[in-house]
Amino acid sequence: MDAAAYDANFSDLHPRFEKHEALVAADRCYFCHDAPCMTACPTAIDIPMFIRQISTGNALGAAKTIFDQNIFGGMCARVCPTETLCEQACVRNTAEERPVDIGRLQRYATDTAMDAGRQFYRRAEPTGKTVAVVGAGPAGLAAAHRLAVKGHQVVVFDAREKAGGLNEYGLAAYKAADDFAAREIAYILEIGGIEIRTGQKLGTDFALSDLTSKYDAVFLGLGLAGVNGLGIEGESLEGVEDAVEFIAGLRQADDLSTVSVGRRVVVLGGGMTAIDAAIQSKLLGAEEVTICYRRGKAEMNASEYEQELAASKGVFIRHWLKPKAILGTDGKVAGIELEGTAFSDGRLVGTGETGVIAADMILKAIGQKLSTDGIATLRMEAGRIVVDEEGRTSLPKVWAGGDCVAAGEDLTVTSVAQGRDAAESIHSALTVAARPAVAIA
């Protein structure tokens, strides 16, 4: 495959609207007074408002309406499962079985503002307060931006070499083409007052107690760094990889021809990571790609749209199969043995029927887990940090949000909302703490 073919395969999945296309799409909006689309958005963007602004030729005003609620509006327009959120709630579905193109309209507005270099926010006067943010993903940077706007000084620590979290390392390349993740972060950081320190890992390079003693507040926006294992024979064979790391390597490759992919690839899992890994394997040149999921189509975490996208790219999706053993020859993957599954008395059990799929690459996308390094003193539940409605943890001065907390869905837009709301809570706490006591006669 030549460079032109790679470029075509990994080009923008949904190119942004031209102006006339945006005006036509905006004209389909009913501007509902009760706005079910807005209710369905985790960041509560005023969707009817920004679409009306687009329809009147005010794309910059629309961008500000979006950014006021979601500073990552550009990325969310590209990667949000709008088909299960705002667009699913659109009343146009009832009349025409096709919603308003909310996601693409959002992208049109935010791209217009970013391309013009238009900044809508200025920092408040410095408060003298400092906040540490751990994790430079959507939750951490959304919190950092809101805190910087309020006048606080923010230092963001991240274990990776680049900021961005899953936006930089974990998304399918065709969803965020043209290095958009890095460009969006640069746009966000123009507010000032935010320092990024990469290559700094909590629990290794510094402790949580170091941050709470040095900073006025701490926000934890940790990603799920741990990967669940299969616990079956052959998992250590050459050719068995974590899908998350496979995607990260692809995203960071300067030359896609250098990314190793098998001829026959089997992806284990039923979520977005499985879909992204499978599609990109096919786009890299794999002859046969099969997703195997232990439950049925309806139980897959990946949306129906994403499943159909995978099928359109030539990916086979097989349900009711669980891995039993990975087979190898000379230390390398040669295939995978799978067992049929079914529900019995409400439990998923093996049927005893087995089969083998030939494969020279197995990608594990069976979920990730939070590493507890450095956060063992926090109250945890089901492997996540417990927080209240404002994002406060069990420790004073420490807030958390994003994938690391036991609240909400593991979506970029949910992480942004939690980071934003925690920042408001932190600001309130620091402001109250800074107020002088009033003597009562």
Short mmCIF file of C-alpha atoms in Angstrom, two decimals:
data_model
loop_
_atom_site.label_atom_id
_atom_site.label_comp_id
_atom_site.label_asym_id
_atom_site.label_seq_id
_atom_site.Cartn_x
_atom_site.Cartn_y
_atom_site.Cartn_z
CA MET A 1 0.00 0.00 0.00
CA ASP A 2 1.44 3.39 -0.96
CA ALA A 3 1.31 6.66 1.00
CA ALA A 4 -1.66 7.96 -0.97
CA ALA A 5 -3.69 4.87 -0.05
CA TYR A 6 -2.87 5.27 3.64
CA ASP A 7 -3.86 8.94 3.47
CA ALA A 8 -7.16 8.04 1.83
CA ASN A 9 -7.90 5.25 4.33
CA PHE A 10 -7.24 7.45 7.35
CA SER A 11 -8.75 10.68 6.05
CA ASP A 12 -11.47 12.51 7.95
CA LEU A 13 -14.46 10.22 8.52
CA HIS A 14 -16.95 13.09 8.24
CA PRO A 15 -15.44 16.17 6.56
CA ARG A 16 -16.79 19.38 8.02
CA PHE A 17 -19.65 21.27 6.43
CA GLU A 18 -19.06 24.09 4.00
CA LYS A 19 -21.00 27.25 4.87
CA HIS A 20 -23.93 26.56 2.56
CA GLU A 21 -24.19 22.97 3.84
CA ALA A 22 -24.25 24.22 7.43
CA LEU A 23 -27.02 26.71 6.64
CA VAL A 24 -29.14 24.01 5.02
CA ALA A 25 -28.56 21.61 7.94
CA ALA A 26 -29.33 24.33 10.51
CA ASP A 27 -32.60 25.12 8.75
CA ARG A 28 -33.91 21.66 9.70
CA CYS A 29 -33.85 22.50 13.43
CA TYR A 30 -37.25 23.17 15.06
CA PHE A 31 -35.54 25.22 17.86
CA CYS A 32 -37.63 23.32 20.40
CA HIS A 33 -38.41 25.28 23.56
CA ASP A 34 -37.92 22.18 25.74
CA ALA A 35 -34.81 21.11 23.75
CA PRO A 36 -34.59 17.36 24.41
CA CYS A 37 -31.24 17.42 22.57
CA MET A 38 -29.84 19.79 25.17
CA THR A 39 -31.05 17.56 28.00
CA ALA A 40 -29.33 14.60 26.36
CA CYS A 41 -25.97 16.42 26.18
CA PRO A 42 -23.78 15.70 29.25
CA THR A 43 -22.31 19.21 29.01
CA ALA A 44 -25.77 20.80 28.51
CA ILE A 45 -24.77 22.86 25.47
CA ASP A 46 -27.62 25.13 24.34
CA ILE A 47 -28.00 23.30 21.05
CA PRO A 48 -31.02 25.22 19.67
CA MET A 49 -29.22 28.48 20.42
CA PHE A 50 -26.00 27.62 18.61
CA ILE A 51 -27.87 26.18 15.63
CA ARG A 52 -29.97 29.35 15.39
CA GLN A 53 -26.76 31.39 15.49
CA ILE A 54 -25.37 29.35 12.60
CA SER A 55 -28.61 29.83 10.65
CA THR A 56 -28.24 33.61 10.98
CA GLY A 57 -24.62 33.53 9.78
CA ASN A 58 -23.09 33.92 13.25
CA ALA A 59 -20.77 30.91 13.40
CA LEU A 60 -18.44 32.61 15.90
CA GLY A 61 -21.33 33.29 18.24
CA ALA A 62 -22.31 29.64 17.90
CA ALA A 63 -18.77 28.58 18.82
CA LYS A 64 -18.87 30.68 21.99
CA THR A 65 -22.21 29.15 22.98
CA ILE A 66 -20.59 25.72 22.62
CA PHE A 67 -17.30 26.56 24.33
CA ASP A 68 -19.08 28.18 27.28
CA GLN A 69 -20.25 24.69 28.22
CA ASN A 70 -17.64 22.48 26.58
CA ILE A 71 -14.18 23.81 25.83
CA PHE A 72 -13.51 20.52 24.00
CA GLY A 73 -16.47 21.17 21.70
CA GLY A 74 -14.33 20.59 18.62
CA MET A 75 -13.22 17.09 19.60
CA CYS A 76 -16.61 16.14 20.99
CA ALA A 77 -18.16 17.14 17.66
CA ARG A 78 -15.91 14.53 16.06
CA VAL A 79 -16.04 11.65 18.55
CA CYS A 80 -19.22 11.95 20.62
CA PRO A 81 -21.71 9.13 20.04
CA THR A 82 -24.27 11.73 19.01
CA GLU A 83 -26.42 8.93 17.63
CA THR A 84 -27.13 7.83 21.22
CA LEU A 85 -27.11 11.30 22.82
CA CYS A 86 -28.33 14.59 21.33
CA GLU A 87 -29.24 13.29 17.88
CA GLN A 88 -31.15 10.34 19.29
CA ALA A 89 -33.27 12.83 21.27
CA CYS A 90 -33.90 15.08 18.23
CA VAL A 91 -37.63 15.37 17.44
CA ARG A 92 -36.85 15.25 13.72
CA ASN A 93 -36.48 11.49 14.21
CA THR A 94 -40.23 11.21 14.70
CA ALA A 95 -41.18 13.04 11.52
CA GLU A 96 -38.38 12.01 9.18
CA GLU A 97 -36.41 9.27 10.95
CA ARG A 98 -33.33 11.45 10.51
CA PRO A 99 -32.13 13.89 13.15
CA VAL A 100 -30.59 17.32 12.68
CA ASP A 101 -26.83 16.89 12.08
CA ILE A 102 -25.99 18.36 15.48
CA GLY A 103 -22.47 16.96 15.67
CA ARG A 104 -21.43 18.23 12.26
CA LEU A 105 -22.98 21.63 12.92
CA GLN A 106 -21.04 21.82 16.18
CA ARG A 107 -17.86 21.00 14.31
CA TYR A 108 -18.60 23.67 11.70
CA ALA A 109 -18.92 26.34 14.41
CA THR A 110 -15.92 25.32 16.52
CA ASP A 111 -13.64 24.80 13.52
CA THR A 112 -14.61 28.24 12.22
CA ALA A 113 -13.55 29.85 15.50
CA MET A 114 -10.33 27.86 15.84
CA ASP A 115 -9.29 28.48 12.23
CA ALA A 116 -9.82 32.20 12.80
CA GLY A 117 -7.79 32.06 16.03
CA ARG A 118 -10.74 33.59 17.85
CA GLN A 119 -10.42 33.40 21.63
CA PHE A 120 -13.52 34.12 23.68
CA TYR A 121 -12.08 34.15 27.21
CA ARG A 122 -9.71 36.34 29.18
CA ARG A 123 -8.14 35.45 32.50
CA ALA A 124 -9.50 37.11 35.59
CA GLU A 125 -7.10 38.95 37.89
CA PRO A 126 -4.69 36.47 39.53
CA THR A 127 -6.13 35.03 42.72
CA GLY A 128 -2.80 33.93 44.13
CA LYS A 129 -4.14 30.40 44.42
CA THR A 130 -2.48 27.40 42.76
CA VAL A 131 -4.14 24.17 41.69
CA ALA A 132 -2.49 20.90 40.67
CA VAL A 133 -4.19 18.81 38.02
CA VAL A 134 -3.11 15.20 37.50
CA GLY A 135 -3.93 13.98 34.00
CA ALA A 136 -3.81 16.06 30.82
CA GLY A 137 -6.83 14.42 29.22
CA PRO A 138 -10.27 15.95 28.62
CA ALA A 139 -11.27 16.01 32.30
CA GLY A 140 -7.99 17.48 33.51
CA LEU A 141 -7.65 20.12 30.80
CA ALA A 142 -11.32 21.12 31.01
CA ALA A 143 -10.78 21.71 34.73
CA ALA A 144 -7.50 23.51 34.10
CA HIS A 145 -9.03 25.86 31.53
CA ARG A 146 -12.00 26.80 33.72
CA LEU A 147 -9.68 27.39 36.71
CA ALA A 148 -7.31 29.52 34.62
CA VAL A 149 -10.23 31.63 33.40
CA LYS A 150 -11.09 32.25 37.06
CA GLY A 151 -7.57 33.58 37.66
CA HIS A 152 -5.98 30.59 39.38
CA GLN A 153 -2.54 29.28 38.45
CA VAL A 154 -2.68 25.66 37.27
CA VAL A 155 0.04 23.04 36.91
CA VAL A 156 -0.94 19.90 34.98
CA PHE A 157 1.02 16.68 35.45
CA ASP A 158 0.82 13.80 32.97
CA ALA A 159 2.70 10.52 32.71
CA ARG A 160 2.78 10.52 28.90
CA GLU A 161 5.13 12.46 26.64
CA LYS A 162 2.26 14.49 25.17
CA ALA A 163 -0.82 16.06 26.67
CA GLY A 164 -4.24 14.99 25.50
CA GLY A 165 -4.96 11.65 27.12
CA LEU A 166 -7.25 9.48 25.00
CA ASN A 167 -7.81 12.36 22.58
CA GLU A 168 -4.14 12.12 21.64
CA TYR A 169 -3.48 8.40 22.14
CA GLY A 170 -6.73 6.46 22.16
CA LEU A 171 -9.02 7.62 19.35
CA ALA A 172 -9.21 6.21 15.86
CA ALA A 173 -7.00 8.31 13.58
CA TYR A 174 -9.81 8.91 11.07
CA LYS A 175 -11.93 10.53 13.82
CA ALA A 176 -9.36 13.19 14.67
CA ALA A 177 -7.34 13.68 11.50
CA ASP A 178 -4.74 16.37 10.79
CA ASP A 179 -3.30 16.33 14.31
CA PHE A 180 -6.49 17.92 15.61
CA ALA A 181 -6.01 16.77 19.21
CA ALA A 182 -2.73 18.71 19.53
CA ARG A 183 -4.16 21.76 17.75
CA GLU A 184 -7.16 21.84 20.07
CA ILE A 185 -4.96 21.67 23.16
CA ALA A 186 -2.80 24.51 21.85
CA TYR A 187 -5.97 26.56 21.35
CA ILE A 188 -7.15 25.79 24.90
CA LEU A 189 -3.78 26.66 26.45
CA GLU A 190 -3.73 30.11 24.85
CA ILE A 191 -5.75 31.33 27.82
CA GLY A 192 -2.49 31.30 29.82
CA GLY A 193 -1.97 30.38 33.44
CA ILE A 194 -1.64 26.65 32.67
CA GLU A 195 1.71 24.84 32.85
CA ILE A 196 1.97 21.30 31.45
CA ARG A 197 4.56 18.93 32.93
CA THR A 198 4.73 15.67 30.97
CA GLY A 199 6.60 12.52 31.93
CA GLN A 200 5.43 12.94 35.53
CA LYS A 201 3.57 9.97 37.02
CA LEU A 202 1.58 9.99 40.24
CA GLY A 203 2.91 7.40 42.65
CA THR A 204 6.31 7.30 40.96
CA ASP A 205 7.57 10.84 40.44
CA PHE A 206 5.46 12.49 43.13
CA ALA A 207 2.91 11.59 45.78
CA LEU A 208 -0.60 12.90 46.32
CA SER A 209 0.54 14.23 49.69
CA ASP A 210 3.23 16.29 47.90
CA LEU A 211 0.49 18.02 45.91
CA THR A 212 -1.88 18.62 48.80
CA SER A 213 0.92 20.19 50.82
CA LYS A 214 2.17 22.44 48.02
CA TYR A 215 -1.04 23.44 46.20
CA ASP A 216 -4.29 24.96 47.39
CA ALA A 217 -6.34 22.27 45.65
CA VAL A 218 -5.83 19.13 43.56
CA PHE A 219 -7.91 17.70 40.71
CA LEU A 220 -7.39 14.09 39.63
CA GLY A 221 -8.27 13.43 36.00
CA LEU A 222 -6.60 10.05 35.78
CA GLY A 223 -7.11 7.74 32.84
CA LEU A 224 -7.50 3.98 33.00
CA ALA A 225 -3.90 2.91 32.53
CA GLY A 226 -4.34 -0.74 33.46
CA VAL A 227 -5.55 -3.31 30.91
CA ASN A 228 -7.59 -6.34 31.87
CA GLY A 229 -6.04 -9.69 31.08
CA LEU A 230 -7.72 -12.68 29.44
CA GLY A 231 -6.39 -15.21 31.91
CA ILE A 232 -6.13 -17.94 29.28
CA GLU A 233 -3.41 -20.11 27.80
CA GLY A 234 -1.30 -18.48 25.10
CA GLU A 235 -1.82 -14.87 26.18
CA SER A 236 1.95 -14.25 26.21
CA LEU A 237 2.48 -15.40 22.62
CA GLU A 238 4.01 -13.00 20.10
CA GLY A 239 1.17 -11.31 18.24
CA VAL A 240 -1.10 -10.80 21.25
CA GLU A 241 -1.40 -7.08 21.97
CA ASP A 242 -3.51 -4.67 23.95
CA ALA A 243 -5.83 -2.82 21.56
CA VAL A 244 -5.26 0.43 23.45
CA GLU A 245 -1.52 0.28 22.87
CA PHE A 246 -2.04 -0.74 19.25
CA ILE A 247 -4.18 2.36 18.67
CA ALA A 248 -1.72 4.57 20.54
CA GLY A 249 1.17 3.34 18.41
CA LEU A 250 -0.81 3.99 15.26
CA ARG A 251 -1.76 7.49 16.40
CA GLN A 252 1.85 8.41 17.11
CA ALA A 253 3.33 6.91 13.93
CA ASP A 254 4.75 9.37 11.42
CA ASP A 255 4.66 6.68 8.73
CA LEU A 256 1.65 4.33 8.84
CA SER A 257 3.49 1.77 6.72
CA THR A 258 5.70 1.09 9.74
CA VAL A 259 2.76 0.04 11.93
CA SER A 260 2.72 -3.73 12.22
CA VAL A 261 -0.60 -5.48 11.55
CA GLY A 262 -1.44 -9.12 10.96
CA ARG A 263 -3.00 -10.68 7.88
CA ARG A 264 -5.74 -12.27 9.97
CA VAL A 265 -6.66 -10.21 13.04
CA VAL A 266 -9.06 -11.16 15.82
CA VAL A 267 -10.24 -8.42 18.17
CA LEU A 268 -11.74 -9.45 21.51
CA GLY A 269 -14.30 -7.05 22.99
CA GLY A 270 -17.49 -5.18 22.25
CA GLY A 271 -16.78 -1.54 22.99
CA MET A 272 -15.50 1.46 21.08
CA THR A 273 -11.88 0.41 21.50
CA ALA A 274 -12.64 -2.93 19.83
CA ILE A 275 -14.38 -1.21 16.92
CA ASP A 276 -11.61 1.35 16.46
CA ALA A 277 -8.88 -1.29 16.60
CA ALA A 278 -10.70 -3.55 14.16
CA ILE A 279 -11.46 -0.86 11.59
CA GLN A 280 -7.94 0.52 11.70
CA SER A 281 -6.46 -2.96 11.31
CA LYS A 282 -8.48 -3.30 8.13
CA LEU A 283 -7.43 0.15 6.91
CA LEU A 284 -3.78 -0.75 7.53
CA GLY A 285 -4.11 -3.68 5.15
CA ALA A 286 -5.23 -6.70 7.18
CA GLU A 287 -6.94 -9.21 4.88
CA GLU A 288 -9.41 -10.50 7.46
CA VAL A 289 -10.53 -8.85 10.70
CA THR A 290 -13.01 -10.43 13.10
CA ILE A 291 -14.46 -9.00 16.30
CA CYS A 292 -15.51 -11.66 18.81
CA TYR A 293 -17.83 -10.65 21.61
CA ARG A 294 -19.10 -12.86 24.41
CA ARG A 295 -22.63 -11.46 24.41
CA GLY A 296 -25.14 -10.40 21.74
CA LYS A 297 -25.37 -7.42 19.42
CA ALA A 298 -27.72 -5.54 21.76
CA GLU A 299 -25.29 -5.84 24.67
CA MET A 300 -22.30 -4.36 22.82
CA ASN A 301 -21.12 -1.06 24.32
CA ALA A 302 -20.30 0.20 20.83
CA SER A 303 -23.27 1.96 19.29
CA GLU A 304 -25.20 0.43 16.42
CA TYR A 305 -23.78 3.12 14.15
CA GLU A 306 -20.22 2.13 15.05
CA GLN A 307 -21.01 -1.54 14.53
CA GLU A 308 -22.42 -0.76 11.08
CA LEU A 309 -19.36 1.37 10.30
CA ALA A 310 -17.13 -1.60 11.12
CA ALA A 311 -19.20 -3.88 8.90
CA SER A 312 -19.00 -1.35 6.05
CA LYS A 313 -15.20 -1.52 6.25
CA GLY A 314 -15.21 -5.30 5.90
CA VAL A 315 -14.95 -6.24 9.59
CA PHE A 316 -16.78 -9.40 10.66
CA ILE A 317 -18.57 -9.21 14.02
CA ARG A 318 -19.32 -12.51 15.72
CA HIS A 319 -21.39 -12.65 18.88
CA TRP A 320 -21.83 -15.19 21.69
CA LEU A 321 -18.18 -16.27 21.69
CA LYS A 322 -15.61 -16.15 24.47
CA PRO A 323 -11.88 -16.87 24.19
CA LYS A 324 -10.79 -20.22 25.57
CA ALA A 325 -7.16 -20.46 24.46
CA ILE A 326 -4.75 -18.73 22.10
CA LEU A 327 -2.97 -21.19 19.87
CA GLY A 328 0.60 -20.74 18.73
CA THR A 329 3.40 -22.10 16.60
CA ASP A 330 7.07 -21.37 17.36
CA GLY A 331 6.05 -18.82 20.00
CA LYS A 332 3.79 -16.87 17.64
CA VAL A 333 0.01 -16.64 17.40
CA ALA A 334 -1.55 -19.09 14.94
CA GLY A 335 -5.19 -18.93 15.98
CA ILE A 336 -7.68 -18.67 18.79
CA GLU A 337 -10.01 -21.25 20.25
CA LEU A 338 -13.41 -19.87 21.23
CA GLU A 339 -16.37 -21.29 23.10
CA GLY A 340 -19.99 -20.49 22.46
CA THR A 341 -21.89 -18.66 25.19
CA ALA A 342 -25.50 -18.27 26.26
CA PHE A 343 -27.53 -16.93 29.15
CA SER A 344 -28.75 -19.52 31.65
CA ASP A 345 -30.71 -18.44 34.73
CA GLY A 346 -29.55 -14.88 34.09
CA ARG A 347 -25.88 -15.87 33.95
CA LEU A 348 -23.57 -15.98 30.95
CA VAL A 349 -22.19 -19.51 30.62
CA GLY A 350 -20.21 -21.50 28.12
CA THR A 351 -22.15 -23.92 25.96
CA GLY A 352 -19.27 -26.36 25.56
CA GLU A 353 -19.24 -25.92 21.78
CA THR A 354 -15.85 -24.75 20.55
CA GLY A 355 -14.23 -23.65 17.33
CA VAL A 356 -10.99 -22.15 16.06
CA ILE A 357 -10.35 -19.00 14.05
CA ALA A 358 -6.99 -18.76 12.29
CA ALA A 359 -5.15 -15.58 13.27
CA ASP A 360 -1.67 -14.15 13.42
CA MET A 361 -2.66 -11.17 15.60
CA ILE A 362 -4.96 -10.96 18.63
CA LEU A 363 -5.98 -7.55 19.99
CA LYS A 364 -7.42 -7.44 23.50
CA ALA A 365 -10.10 -4.80 24.00
CA ILE A 366 -11.82 -6.26 27.04
CA GLY A 367 -11.73 -3.18 29.22
CA GLN A 368 -9.29 -1.14 31.26
CA LYS A 369 -8.89 -0.53 34.95
CA LEU A 370 -7.67 2.29 37.14
CA SER A 371 -4.20 1.95 38.60
CA THR A 372 -4.32 2.68 42.33
CA ASP A 373 -0.68 3.77 42.49
CA GLY A 374 -0.55 6.94 44.55
CA ILE A 375 -4.28 7.07 45.38
CA ALA A 376 -4.66 4.24 47.89
CA THR A 377 -5.75 6.71 50.59
CA LEU A 378 -8.87 7.67 48.62
CA ARG A 379 -12.21 5.97 49.07
CA MET A 380 -12.78 3.60 46.15
CA GLU A 381 -15.77 1.69 44.85
CA ALA A 382 -15.71 -0.96 42.12
CA GLY A 383 -12.17 0.09 41.25
CA ARG A 384 -12.98 3.80 40.79
CA ILE A 385 -12.67 6.91 42.97
CA VAL A 386 -15.81 7.83 44.88
CA VAL A 387 -16.85 11.49 44.51
CA ASP A 388 -19.85 13.59 45.48
CA GLU A 389 -22.00 15.61 43.07
CA GLU A 390 -19.32 18.34 42.94
CA GLY A 391 -16.43 15.96 42.33
CA ARG A 392 -15.06 16.06 45.88
CA THR A 393 -13.20 12.93 46.99
CA SER A 394 -12.87 11.54 50.51
CA LEU A 395 -9.75 13.67 51.07
CA PRO A 396 -9.87 17.41 51.79
CA LYS A 397 -8.57 19.62 48.97
CA VAL A 398 -8.85 16.79 46.42
CA TRP A 399 -11.41 16.57 43.60
CA ALA A 400 -11.64 14.03 40.77
CA GLY A 401 -13.44 13.47 37.48
CA GLY A 402 -13.34 11.59 34.21
CA ASP A 403 -12.74 7.89 33.69
CA CYS A 404 -11.24 7.47 37.16
CA VAL A 405 -14.46 8.21 39.06
CA ALA A 406 -17.41 5.99 39.85
CA ALA A 407 -19.93 8.24 38.10
CA GLY A 408 -21.17 8.73 34.55
CA GLU A 409 -20.23 7.04 31.30
CA ASP A 410 -16.67 6.70 30.01
CA LEU A 411 -17.12 9.32 27.30
CA THR A 412 -15.03 12.34 26.37
CA VAL A 413 -18.02 14.64 26.80
CA THR A 414 -18.78 13.23 30.27
CA SER A 415 -15.17 13.73 31.34
CA VAL A 416 -15.28 17.34 30.13
CA ALA A 417 -18.46 18.00 32.10
CA GLN A 418 -16.99 16.51 35.27
CA GLY A 419 -13.75 18.46 34.94
CA ARG A 420 -15.63 21.70 34.30
CA ASP A 421 -18.00 21.21 37.24
CA ALA A 422 -15.21 20.21 39.62
CA ALA A 423 -13.34 23.38 38.63
CA GLU A 424 -16.38 25.46 39.59
CA SER A 425 -16.48 23.68 42.94
CA ILE A 426 -12.76 24.22 43.49
CA HIS A 427 -13.10 27.90 42.61
CA SER A 428 -15.98 28.27 45.05
CA ALA A 429 -14.00 26.57 47.82
CA LEU A 430 -10.90 28.70 47.22
CA THR A 431 -12.95 31.89 47.00
CA VAL A 432 -14.79 31.18 50.24
CA ALA A 433 -11.51 30.29 51.93
CA ALA A 434 -10.00 33.56 50.77
CA ARG A 435 -12.79 35.72 52.17
CA PRO A 436 -11.97 37.51 55.43
CA ALA A 437 -14.03 36.57 58.44
CA VAL A 438 -16.75 39.01 59.37
CA ALA A 439 -17.05 39.92 63.03
CA ILE A 440 -20.52 39.61 64.47
CA ALA A 441 -21.36 42.04 67.25
#
